Short mmCIF file of C-alpha atoms and ligand atoms in Angstrom, two decimals:
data_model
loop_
_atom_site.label_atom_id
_atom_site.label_comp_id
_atom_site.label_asym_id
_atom_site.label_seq_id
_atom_site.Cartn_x
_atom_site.Cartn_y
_atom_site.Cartn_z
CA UNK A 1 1.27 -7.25 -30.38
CA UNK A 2 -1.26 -9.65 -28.98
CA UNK A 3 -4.46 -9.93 -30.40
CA UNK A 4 -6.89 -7.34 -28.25
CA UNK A 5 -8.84 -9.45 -24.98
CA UNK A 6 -10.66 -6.69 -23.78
CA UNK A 7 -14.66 -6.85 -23.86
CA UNK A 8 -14.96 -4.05 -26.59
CA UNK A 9 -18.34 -3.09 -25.88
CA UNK A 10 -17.07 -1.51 -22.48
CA UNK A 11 -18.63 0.47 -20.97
CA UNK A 12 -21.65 -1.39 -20.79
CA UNK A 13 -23.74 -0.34 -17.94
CA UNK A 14 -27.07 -2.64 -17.87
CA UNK A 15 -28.25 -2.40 -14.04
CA UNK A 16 -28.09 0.30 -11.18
CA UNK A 17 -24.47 0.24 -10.31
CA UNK A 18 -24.11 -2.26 -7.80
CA UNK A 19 -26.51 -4.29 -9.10
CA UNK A 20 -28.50 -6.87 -7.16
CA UNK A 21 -26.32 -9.61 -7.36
CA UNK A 22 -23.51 -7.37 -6.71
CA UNK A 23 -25.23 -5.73 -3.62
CA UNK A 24 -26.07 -9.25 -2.00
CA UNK A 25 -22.25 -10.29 -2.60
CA UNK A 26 -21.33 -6.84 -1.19
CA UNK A 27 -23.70 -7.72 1.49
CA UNK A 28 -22.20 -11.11 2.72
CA UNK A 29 -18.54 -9.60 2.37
CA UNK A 30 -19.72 -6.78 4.81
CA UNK A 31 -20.75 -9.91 6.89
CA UNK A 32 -17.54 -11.80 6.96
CA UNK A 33 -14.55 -9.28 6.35
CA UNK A 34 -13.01 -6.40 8.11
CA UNK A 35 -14.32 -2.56 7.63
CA UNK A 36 -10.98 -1.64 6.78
CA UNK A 37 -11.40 -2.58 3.38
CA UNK A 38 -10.72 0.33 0.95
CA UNK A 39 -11.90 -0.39 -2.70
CA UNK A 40 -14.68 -1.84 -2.28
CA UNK A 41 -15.76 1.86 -0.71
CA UNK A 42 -15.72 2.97 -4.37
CA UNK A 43 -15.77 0.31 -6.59
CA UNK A 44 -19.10 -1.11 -4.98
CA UNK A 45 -19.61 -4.08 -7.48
CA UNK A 46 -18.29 -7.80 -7.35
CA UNK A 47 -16.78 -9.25 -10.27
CA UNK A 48 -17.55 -12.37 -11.87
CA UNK A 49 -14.30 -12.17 -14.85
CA UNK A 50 -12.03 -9.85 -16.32
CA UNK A 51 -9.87 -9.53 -19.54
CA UNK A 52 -7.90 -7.10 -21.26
CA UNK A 53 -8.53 -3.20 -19.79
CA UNK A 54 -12.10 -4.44 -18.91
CA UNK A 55 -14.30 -5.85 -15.73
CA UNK A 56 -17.62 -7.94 -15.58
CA UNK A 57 -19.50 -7.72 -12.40
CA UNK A 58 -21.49 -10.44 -11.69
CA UNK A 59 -24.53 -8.32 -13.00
CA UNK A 60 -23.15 -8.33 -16.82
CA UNK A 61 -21.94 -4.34 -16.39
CA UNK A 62 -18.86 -4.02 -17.90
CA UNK A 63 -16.29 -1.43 -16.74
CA UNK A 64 -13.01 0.19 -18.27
CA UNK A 65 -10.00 -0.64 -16.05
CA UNK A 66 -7.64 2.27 -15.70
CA UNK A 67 -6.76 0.52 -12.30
CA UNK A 68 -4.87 -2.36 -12.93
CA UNK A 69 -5.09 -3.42 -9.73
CA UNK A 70 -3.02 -0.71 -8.96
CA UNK A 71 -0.16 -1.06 -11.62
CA UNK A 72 -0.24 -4.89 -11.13
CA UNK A 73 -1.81 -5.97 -14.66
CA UNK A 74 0.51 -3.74 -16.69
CA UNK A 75 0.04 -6.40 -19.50
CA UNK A 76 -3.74 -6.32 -18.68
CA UNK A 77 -6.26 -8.65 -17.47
CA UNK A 78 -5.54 -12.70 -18.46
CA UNK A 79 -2.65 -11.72 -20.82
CA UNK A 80 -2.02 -14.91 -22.91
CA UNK A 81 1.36 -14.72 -22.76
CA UNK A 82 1.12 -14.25 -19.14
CA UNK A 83 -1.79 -16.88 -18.78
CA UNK A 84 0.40 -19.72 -20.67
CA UNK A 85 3.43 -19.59 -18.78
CA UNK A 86 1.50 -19.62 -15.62
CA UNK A 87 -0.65 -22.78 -16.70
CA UNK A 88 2.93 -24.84 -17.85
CA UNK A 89 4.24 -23.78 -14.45
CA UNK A 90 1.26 -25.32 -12.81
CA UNK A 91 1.99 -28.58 -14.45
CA UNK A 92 5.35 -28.89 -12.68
CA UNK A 93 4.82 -27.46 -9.01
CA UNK A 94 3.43 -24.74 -7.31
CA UNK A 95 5.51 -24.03 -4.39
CA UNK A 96 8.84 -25.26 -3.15
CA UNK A 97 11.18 -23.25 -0.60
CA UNK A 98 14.09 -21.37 -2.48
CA UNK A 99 15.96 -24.60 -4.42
CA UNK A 100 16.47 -23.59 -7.74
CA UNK A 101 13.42 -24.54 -10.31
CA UNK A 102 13.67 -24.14 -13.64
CA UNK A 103 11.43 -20.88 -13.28
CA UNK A 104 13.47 -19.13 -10.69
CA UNK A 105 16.95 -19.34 -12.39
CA UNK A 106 15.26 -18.34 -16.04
CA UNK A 107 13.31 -15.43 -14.50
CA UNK A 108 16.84 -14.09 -13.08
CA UNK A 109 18.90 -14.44 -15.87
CA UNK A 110 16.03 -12.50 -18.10
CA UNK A 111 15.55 -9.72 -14.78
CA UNK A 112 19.16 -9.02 -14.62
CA UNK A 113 19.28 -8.89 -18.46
CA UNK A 114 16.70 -5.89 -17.53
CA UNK A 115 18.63 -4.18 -14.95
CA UNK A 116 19.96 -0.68 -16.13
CA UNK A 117 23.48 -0.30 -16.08
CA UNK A 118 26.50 -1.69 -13.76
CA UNK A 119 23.41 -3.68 -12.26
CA UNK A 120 22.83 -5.54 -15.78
CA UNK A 121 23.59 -9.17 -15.69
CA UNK A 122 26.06 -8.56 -11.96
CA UNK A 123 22.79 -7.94 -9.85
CA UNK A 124 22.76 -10.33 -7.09
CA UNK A 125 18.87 -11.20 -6.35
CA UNK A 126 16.96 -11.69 -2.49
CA UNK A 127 13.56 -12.44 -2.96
CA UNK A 128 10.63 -10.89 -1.01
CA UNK A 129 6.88 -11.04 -1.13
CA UNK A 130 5.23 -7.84 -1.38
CA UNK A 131 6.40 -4.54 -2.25
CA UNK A 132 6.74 -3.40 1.57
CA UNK A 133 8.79 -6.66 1.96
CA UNK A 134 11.51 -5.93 -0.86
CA UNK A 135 11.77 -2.40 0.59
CA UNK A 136 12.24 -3.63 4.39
CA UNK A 137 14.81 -6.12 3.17
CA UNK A 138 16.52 -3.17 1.04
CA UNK A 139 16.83 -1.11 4.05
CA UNK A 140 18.16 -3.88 6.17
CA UNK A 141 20.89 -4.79 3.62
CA UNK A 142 21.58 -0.81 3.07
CA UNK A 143 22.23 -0.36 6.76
CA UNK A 144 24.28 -3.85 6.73
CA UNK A 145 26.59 -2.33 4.22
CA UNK A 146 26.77 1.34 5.78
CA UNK A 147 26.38 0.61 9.20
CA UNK A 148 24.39 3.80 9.37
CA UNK A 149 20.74 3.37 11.22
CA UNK A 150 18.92 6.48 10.05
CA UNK A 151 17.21 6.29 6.23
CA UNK A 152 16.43 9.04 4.43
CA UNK A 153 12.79 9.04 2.66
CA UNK A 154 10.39 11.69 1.38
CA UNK A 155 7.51 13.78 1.61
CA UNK A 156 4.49 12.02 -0.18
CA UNK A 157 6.56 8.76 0.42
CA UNK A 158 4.55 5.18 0.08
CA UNK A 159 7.15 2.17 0.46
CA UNK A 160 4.21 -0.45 2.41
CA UNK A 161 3.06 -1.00 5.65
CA UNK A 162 4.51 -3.30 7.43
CA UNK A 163 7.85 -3.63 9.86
CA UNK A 164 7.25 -4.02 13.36
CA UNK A 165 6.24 -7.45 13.87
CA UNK A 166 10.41 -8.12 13.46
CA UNK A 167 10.76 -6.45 17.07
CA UNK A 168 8.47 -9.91 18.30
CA UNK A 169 10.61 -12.51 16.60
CA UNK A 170 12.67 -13.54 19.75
CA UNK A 171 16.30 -14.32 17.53
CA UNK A 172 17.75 -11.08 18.24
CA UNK A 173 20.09 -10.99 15.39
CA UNK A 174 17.14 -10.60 12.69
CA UNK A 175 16.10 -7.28 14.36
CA UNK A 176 19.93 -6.08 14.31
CA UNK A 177 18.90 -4.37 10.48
CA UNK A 178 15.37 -4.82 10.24
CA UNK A 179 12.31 -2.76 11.49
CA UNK A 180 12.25 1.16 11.28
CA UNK A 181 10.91 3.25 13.93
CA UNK A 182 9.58 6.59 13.37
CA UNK A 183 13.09 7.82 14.42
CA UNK A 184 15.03 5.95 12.46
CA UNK A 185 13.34 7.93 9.54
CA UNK A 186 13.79 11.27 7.74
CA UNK A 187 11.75 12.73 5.66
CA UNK A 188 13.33 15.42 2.78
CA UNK A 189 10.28 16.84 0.57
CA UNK A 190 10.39 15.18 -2.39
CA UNK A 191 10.70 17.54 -5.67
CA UNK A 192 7.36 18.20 -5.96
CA UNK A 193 7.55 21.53 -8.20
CA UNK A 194 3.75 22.20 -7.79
CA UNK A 195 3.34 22.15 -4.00
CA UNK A 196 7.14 22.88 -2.73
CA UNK A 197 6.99 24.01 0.62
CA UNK A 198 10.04 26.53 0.09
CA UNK A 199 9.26 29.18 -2.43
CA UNK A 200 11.94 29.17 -5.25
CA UNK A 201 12.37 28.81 -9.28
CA UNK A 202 11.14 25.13 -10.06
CA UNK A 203 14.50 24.87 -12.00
CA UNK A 204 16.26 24.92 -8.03
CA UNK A 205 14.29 22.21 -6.60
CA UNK A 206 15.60 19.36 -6.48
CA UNK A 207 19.28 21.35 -5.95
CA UNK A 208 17.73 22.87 -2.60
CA UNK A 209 16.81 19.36 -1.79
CA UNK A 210 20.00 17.55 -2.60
CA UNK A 211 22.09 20.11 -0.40
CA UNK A 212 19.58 19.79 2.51
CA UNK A 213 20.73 15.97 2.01
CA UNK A 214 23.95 16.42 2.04
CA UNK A 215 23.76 18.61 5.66
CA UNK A 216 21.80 15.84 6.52
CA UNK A 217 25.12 13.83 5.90
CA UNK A 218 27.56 15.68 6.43
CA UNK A 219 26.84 17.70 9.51
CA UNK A 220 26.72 15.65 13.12
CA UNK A 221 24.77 18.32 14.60
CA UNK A 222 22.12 17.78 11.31
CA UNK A 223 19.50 15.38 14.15
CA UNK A 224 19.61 13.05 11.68
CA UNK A 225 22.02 10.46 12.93
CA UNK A 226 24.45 8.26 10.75
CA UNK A 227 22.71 7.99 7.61
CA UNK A 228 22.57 4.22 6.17
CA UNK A 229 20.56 4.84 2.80
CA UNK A 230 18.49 6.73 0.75
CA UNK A 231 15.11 5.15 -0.19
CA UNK A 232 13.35 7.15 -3.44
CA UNK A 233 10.14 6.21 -5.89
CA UNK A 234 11.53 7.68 -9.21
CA UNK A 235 7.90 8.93 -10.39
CA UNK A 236 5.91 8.98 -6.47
CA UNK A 237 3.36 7.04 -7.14
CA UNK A 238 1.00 6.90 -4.04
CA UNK A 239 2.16 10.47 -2.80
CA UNK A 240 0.25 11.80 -6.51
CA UNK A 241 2.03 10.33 -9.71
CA UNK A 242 4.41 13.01 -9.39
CA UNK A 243 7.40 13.12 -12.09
CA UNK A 244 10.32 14.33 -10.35
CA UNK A 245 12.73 17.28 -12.25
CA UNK A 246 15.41 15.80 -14.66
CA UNK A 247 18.45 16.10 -12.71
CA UNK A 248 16.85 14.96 -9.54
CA UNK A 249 17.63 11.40 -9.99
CA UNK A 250 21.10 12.43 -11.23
CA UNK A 251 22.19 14.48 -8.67
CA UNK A 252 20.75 12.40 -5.88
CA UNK A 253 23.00 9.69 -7.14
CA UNK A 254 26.22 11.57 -7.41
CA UNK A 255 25.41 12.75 -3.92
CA UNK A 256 25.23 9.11 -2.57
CA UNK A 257 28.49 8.13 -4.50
CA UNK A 258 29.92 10.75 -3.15
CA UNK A 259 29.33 10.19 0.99
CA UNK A 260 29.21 6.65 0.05
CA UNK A 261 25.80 6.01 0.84
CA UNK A 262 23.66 3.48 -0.79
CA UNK A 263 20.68 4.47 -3.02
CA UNK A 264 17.59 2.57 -2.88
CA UNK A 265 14.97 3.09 -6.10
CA UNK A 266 11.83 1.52 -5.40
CA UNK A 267 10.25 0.56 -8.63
CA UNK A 268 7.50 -1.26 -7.17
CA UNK A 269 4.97 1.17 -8.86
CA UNK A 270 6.98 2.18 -11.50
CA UNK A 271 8.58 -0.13 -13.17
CA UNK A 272 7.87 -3.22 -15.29
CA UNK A 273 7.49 -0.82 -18.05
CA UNK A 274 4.96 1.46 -16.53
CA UNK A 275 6.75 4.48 -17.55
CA UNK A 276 7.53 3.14 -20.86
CA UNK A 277 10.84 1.91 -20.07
CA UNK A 278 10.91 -1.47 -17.62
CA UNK A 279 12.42 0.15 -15.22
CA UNK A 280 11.59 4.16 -14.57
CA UNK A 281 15.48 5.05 -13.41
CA UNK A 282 16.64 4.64 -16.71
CA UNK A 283 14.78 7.47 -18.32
CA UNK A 284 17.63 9.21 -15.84
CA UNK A 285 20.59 6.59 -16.17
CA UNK A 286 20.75 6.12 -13.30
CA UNK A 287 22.19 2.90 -12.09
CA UNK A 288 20.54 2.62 -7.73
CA UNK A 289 22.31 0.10 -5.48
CA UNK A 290 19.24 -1.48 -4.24
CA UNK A 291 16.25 -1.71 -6.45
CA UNK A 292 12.91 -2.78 -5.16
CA UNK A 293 10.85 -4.79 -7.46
CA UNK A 294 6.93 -6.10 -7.08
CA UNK A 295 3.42 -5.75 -8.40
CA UNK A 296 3.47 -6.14 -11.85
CA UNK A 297 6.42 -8.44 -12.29
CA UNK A 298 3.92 -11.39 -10.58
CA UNK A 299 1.45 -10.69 -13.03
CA UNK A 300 -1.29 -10.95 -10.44
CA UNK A 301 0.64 -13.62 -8.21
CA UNK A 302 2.12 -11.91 -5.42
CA UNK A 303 6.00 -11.79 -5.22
CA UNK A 304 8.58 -9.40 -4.97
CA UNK A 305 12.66 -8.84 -4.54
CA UNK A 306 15.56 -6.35 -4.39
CA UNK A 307 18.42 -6.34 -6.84
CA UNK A 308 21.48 -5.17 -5.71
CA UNK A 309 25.33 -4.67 -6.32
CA UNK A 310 26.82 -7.81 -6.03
CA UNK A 311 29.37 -6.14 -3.81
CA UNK A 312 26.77 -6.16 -0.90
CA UNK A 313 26.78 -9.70 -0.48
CA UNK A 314 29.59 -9.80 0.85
CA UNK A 315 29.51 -11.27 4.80
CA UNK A 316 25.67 -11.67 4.16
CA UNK A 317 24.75 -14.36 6.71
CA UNK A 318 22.17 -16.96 5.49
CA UNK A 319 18.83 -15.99 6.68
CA UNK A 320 19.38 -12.17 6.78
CA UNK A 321 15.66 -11.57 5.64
CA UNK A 322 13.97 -14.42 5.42
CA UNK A 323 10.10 -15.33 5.03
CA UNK A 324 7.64 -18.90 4.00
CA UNK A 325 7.14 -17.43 0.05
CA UNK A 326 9.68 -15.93 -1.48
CA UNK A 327 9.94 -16.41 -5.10
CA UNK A 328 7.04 -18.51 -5.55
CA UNK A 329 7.66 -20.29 -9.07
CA UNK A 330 3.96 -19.40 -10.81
CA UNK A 331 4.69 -15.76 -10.43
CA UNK A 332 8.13 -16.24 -11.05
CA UNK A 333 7.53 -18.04 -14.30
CA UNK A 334 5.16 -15.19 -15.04
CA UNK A 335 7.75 -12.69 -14.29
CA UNK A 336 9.93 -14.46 -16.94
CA UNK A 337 7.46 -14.01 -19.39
CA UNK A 338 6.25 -10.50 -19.05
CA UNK A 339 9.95 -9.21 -18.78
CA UNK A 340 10.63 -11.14 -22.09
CA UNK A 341 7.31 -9.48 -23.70
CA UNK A 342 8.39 -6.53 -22.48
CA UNK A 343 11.87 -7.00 -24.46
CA UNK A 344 10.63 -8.32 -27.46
CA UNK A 345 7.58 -6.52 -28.54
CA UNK A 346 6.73 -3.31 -29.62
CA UNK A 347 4.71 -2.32 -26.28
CA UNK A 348 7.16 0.08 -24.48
CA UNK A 349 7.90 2.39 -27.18
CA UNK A 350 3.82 2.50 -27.93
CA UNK A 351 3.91 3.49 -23.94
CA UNK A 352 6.13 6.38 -24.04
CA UNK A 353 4.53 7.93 -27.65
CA UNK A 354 0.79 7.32 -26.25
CA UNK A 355 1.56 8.33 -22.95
CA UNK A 356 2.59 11.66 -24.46
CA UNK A 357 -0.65 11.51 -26.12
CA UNK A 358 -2.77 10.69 -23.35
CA UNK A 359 -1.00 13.30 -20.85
CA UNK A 360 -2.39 15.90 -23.90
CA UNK A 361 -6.02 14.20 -23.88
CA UNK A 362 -5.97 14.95 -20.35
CA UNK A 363 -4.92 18.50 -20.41
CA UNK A 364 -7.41 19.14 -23.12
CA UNK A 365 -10.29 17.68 -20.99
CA UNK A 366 -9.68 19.41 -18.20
CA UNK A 367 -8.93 22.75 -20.14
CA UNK A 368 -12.11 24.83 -18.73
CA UNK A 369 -11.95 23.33 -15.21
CA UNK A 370 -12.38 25.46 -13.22
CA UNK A 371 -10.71 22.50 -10.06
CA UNK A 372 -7.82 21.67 -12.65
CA UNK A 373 -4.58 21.97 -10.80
CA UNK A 374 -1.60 20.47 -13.07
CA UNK A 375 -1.98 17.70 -15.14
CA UNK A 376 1.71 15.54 -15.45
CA UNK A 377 2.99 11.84 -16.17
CA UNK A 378 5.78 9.85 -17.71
CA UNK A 379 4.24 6.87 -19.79
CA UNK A 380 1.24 5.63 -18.39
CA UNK A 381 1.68 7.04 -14.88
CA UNK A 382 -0.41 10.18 -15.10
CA UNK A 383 -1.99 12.26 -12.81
CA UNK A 384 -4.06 15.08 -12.96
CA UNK A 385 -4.03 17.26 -9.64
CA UNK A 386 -7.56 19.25 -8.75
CA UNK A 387 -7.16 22.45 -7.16
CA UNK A 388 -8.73 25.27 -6.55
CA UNK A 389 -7.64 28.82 -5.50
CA UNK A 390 -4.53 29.16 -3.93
CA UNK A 391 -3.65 25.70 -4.94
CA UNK A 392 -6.74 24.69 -2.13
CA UNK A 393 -6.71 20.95 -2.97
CA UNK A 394 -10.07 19.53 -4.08
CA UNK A 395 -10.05 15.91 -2.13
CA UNK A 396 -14.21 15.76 -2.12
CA UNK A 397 -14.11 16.86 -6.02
CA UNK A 398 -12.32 13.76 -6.82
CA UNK A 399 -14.26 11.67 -4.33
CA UNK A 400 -17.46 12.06 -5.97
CA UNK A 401 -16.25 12.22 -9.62
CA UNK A 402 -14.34 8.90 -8.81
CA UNK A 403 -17.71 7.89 -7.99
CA UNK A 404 -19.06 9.12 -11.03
CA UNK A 405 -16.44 7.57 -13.15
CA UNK A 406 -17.55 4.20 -11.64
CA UNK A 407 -21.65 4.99 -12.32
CA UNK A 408 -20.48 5.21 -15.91
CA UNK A 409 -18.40 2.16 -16.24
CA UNK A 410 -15.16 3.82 -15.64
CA UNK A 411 -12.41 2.40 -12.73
CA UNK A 412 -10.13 5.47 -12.14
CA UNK A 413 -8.38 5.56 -8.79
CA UNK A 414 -6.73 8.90 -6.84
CA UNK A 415 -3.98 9.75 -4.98
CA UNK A 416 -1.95 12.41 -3.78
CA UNK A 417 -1.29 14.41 -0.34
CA UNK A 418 -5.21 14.96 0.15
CA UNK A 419 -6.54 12.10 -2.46
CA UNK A 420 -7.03 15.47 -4.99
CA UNK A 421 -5.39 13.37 -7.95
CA UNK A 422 -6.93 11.32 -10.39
CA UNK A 423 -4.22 8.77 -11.72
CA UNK A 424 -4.32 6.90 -15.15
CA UNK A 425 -2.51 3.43 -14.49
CA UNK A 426 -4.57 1.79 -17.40
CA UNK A 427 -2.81 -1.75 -18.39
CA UNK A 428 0.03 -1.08 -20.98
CA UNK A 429 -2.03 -3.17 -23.64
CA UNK A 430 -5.26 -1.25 -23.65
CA UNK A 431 -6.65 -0.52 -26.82
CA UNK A 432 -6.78 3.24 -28.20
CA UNK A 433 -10.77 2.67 -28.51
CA UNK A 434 -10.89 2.10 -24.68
CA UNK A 435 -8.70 5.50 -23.63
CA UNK A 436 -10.62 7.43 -25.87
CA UNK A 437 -14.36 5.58 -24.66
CA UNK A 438 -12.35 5.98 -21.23
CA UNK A 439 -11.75 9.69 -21.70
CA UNK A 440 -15.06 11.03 -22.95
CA UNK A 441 -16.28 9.86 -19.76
CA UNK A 442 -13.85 11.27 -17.59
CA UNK A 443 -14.34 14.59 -19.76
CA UNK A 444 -18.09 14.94 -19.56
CA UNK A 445 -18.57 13.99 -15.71
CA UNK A 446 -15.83 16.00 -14.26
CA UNK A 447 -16.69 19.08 -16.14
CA UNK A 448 -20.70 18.16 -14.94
CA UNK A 449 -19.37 17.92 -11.27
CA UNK A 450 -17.43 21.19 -11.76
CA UNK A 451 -20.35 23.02 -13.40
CA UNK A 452 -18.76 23.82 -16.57
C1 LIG B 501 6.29 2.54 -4.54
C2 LIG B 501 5.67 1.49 -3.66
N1 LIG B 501 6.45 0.81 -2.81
C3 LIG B 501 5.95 -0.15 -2.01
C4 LIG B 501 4.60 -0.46 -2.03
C5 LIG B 501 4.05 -1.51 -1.12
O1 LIG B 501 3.68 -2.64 -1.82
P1 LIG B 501 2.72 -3.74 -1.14
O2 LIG B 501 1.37 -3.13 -1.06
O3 LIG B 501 2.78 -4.91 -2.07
O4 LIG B 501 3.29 -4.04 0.20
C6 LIG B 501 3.75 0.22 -2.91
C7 LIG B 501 2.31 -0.09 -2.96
O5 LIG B 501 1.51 0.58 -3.55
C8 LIG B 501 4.30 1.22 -3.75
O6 LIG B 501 3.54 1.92 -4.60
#
């Protein structure tokens, strides 16, 4: 294990929260960029430096990072390991359009030396940029292979936003795959046990949702068109950190074998050892044809790709998705090094037992809530749903006790179908002293909010 970066003495709350310096930064940003920001709507502070699980605004206040900018630090802040391969990269070049660098042919022989199983070490490799990227250029290549148009998705679904700007590109062979209108799509609920539209024995679920699949498939008359792939997040992230049953994953695959179908996993959230595996799928064995791969394998420099059966390439044309930045060689030199971290240390086991843990800190601080819905997780992807009678979701609740979290130095972020779950995406590496710091404030202000 690396020696611990994090500012220990987190949380450290020495102003109002913004502060003034933070407020006239706020200020000017309010000035110059759009309203559609998000964040900065909670996290009302601008930072100056970060390290570890921890944040310095640029009025010395010191936060715990449960964030990760959204699962993208999963080795933290400034990682060393991270932060050296990065800085030896920048020595040789920074950018350089798909030839093969030293960092680019490294990072996929140690990614495919990842990949779980028929995929390990036969993946072929397209890069993307961002995570709604890889998943546009897996649902190209899926309906390449199938020649099926319609994709299946799910309920509580996040995969990016992006895809139309395609339909403007005047080369009409790029828009022969690419771009999915709201009726190329279908939407299955995904297998979440707690809110399941259909009433039924949780132990059915994902059964009831495999068969409506396979109609989907199977029957013209289903609506749904010729299918061309299946696109799934193994643990939704975005739709509320929601751990799907055991044999969903299984049976989804043998279902897709079956009709011959390809399966797209998108591991953008998940994986990179979030779950405490690198990628989630495996905790199933399940091997997807397409896997969609982003945030944290950058380490904070934006990048992303699909892996996939090297089958597929067959009659690829060159230029099939295409874009300026794909694999650019300081993230994918940081890529090499996390993965090989993630290999070689002791991190992802410590993920999986003190996930366990956490998930049980969690349950017991929300024990007399009176708003506590379910608390559930795999790893460090945990969420803990608020809801009140008759499963009413409590999206205002969480609202004002993620403010609260953020008064007292804490950055917790929600999710879910009405934004009523709070999700724990701390980096991988943080320190026991900053979950339980982390958790004693998350225990005392959402039982304060709730009046208990
Ligand atoms: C599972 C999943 N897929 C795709 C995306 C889109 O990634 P990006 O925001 O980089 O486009 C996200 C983003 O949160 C995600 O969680």
């Amino acid at each position: 294990m690396v020696e611990s970066i994090s500012m220990m003495e987190a949380p450290r709350i020495v102003t109002e929260v913004p502060g003034p310096r933070s407020r006239e930064m706020l200020e000017k940003q309010d000035k110059y960029e759009t309203a559609s920001r998000t964040y900065t709507r909670f996290f009302r502070m601008a930072v100056d430096r970060a390290s570890g699980s921890t944040v310095m605004d640029v009025d010395g206040n010191i936060f715990i990072d449960w964030f990760a900018g959204i699962c993208v630090l999963n080795l933290g802040h400034n990682h060393p390991v991270v932060r050296a391969a990065i800085e030896r990269q920048l020595d040789r070049l920074v950018h350089i359009n798909e030839v093969p660098t030293e960092a680019r042919v490294r990072f996929m022989e140690t990614l495919l030396s990842t990949l779980p199983g028929s995929l390990r070490n036969r993946a072929k490799v397209m890069f993307t940029v961002t995570g709604a990227d890889a998943c546009e250029a897996a649902v190209s290549l899926a309906r390449h292979v199938s020649k099926g148009r319609t994709i299946v998705a799910f309920g509580g679904a996040y995969h990016g936003v992006a895809g139309h700007i395609v339909g403007a590109t005047a080369n009409w062979h790029y828009r022969e795959y690419a771009g999915l209108s709201a009726q190329d799509i279908y939407h299955l609920p995904y297998p979440y046990t707690y809110r399941f539209p259909v009433r039924m024995a949780e132990e059915d679920v994902s059964k009831a949702v495999v068969d409506m699949l396979r109609y989907l498939i199977r029957d013209p008359y289903s609506g749904a068109g010729k299918i061309g792939g299946v696109l799934v997040e193994p643990v939704q992230g975005e739709g509320g950190y929601i751990v799907p049953p055991k044999d969903f994953l299984p049976m989804l695959r043998e279902v897709t074998e079956e009709e011959g179908i390809p399966l797209i996993v998108d591991e953008v959230q998940s994986g990179v050892g979030r779950t405490g595996k690198i990628w989630a799928s495996e905790h199933s064995s399940v091997t997807p044809d397409i896997m969609c791969i982003s945030k944290s394998i950058g380490g904070g420099i934006p990048t992303s790709m699909i892996a996939y059966r090297p089958e597929y390439d067959e009659g690829l044309p060159p230029g099939f998705h295409l874009g300026t930045y794909r694999g650019n060689p300081l993230a994918l030199a940081a890529g090499e090094a996390i993965l090989s971290y993630l290999k070689s240390s002791d991190l992802l086991p410590r993920v999986q037992r003190d996930g366990r843990k956490i998930l049980e800190m969690f349950q017991e601080a929300t024990e007399r809530n009176p708003k506590l819905g379910e608390v559930r997780g795999l790893g460090f992807m945990i969420g803990v749903e608020f809801a009140g009678k008759d499963k009413r979701p409590e999206g205002e609740y969480v609202e004002r006790l993620k403010h609260a979290l953020f008064q007292n130095g804490l950055m917790m972020h929600s999710c879910g179908h009405y934004g009523n779950v709070m999700r724990f995406m701390a980096p991988l590496t943080i320190e026991d002293e900053l979950v339980e710091k982390g958790m004693e404030v998350f225990e005392r202000e959402s039982r304060k909010l709730a009046g208990k």
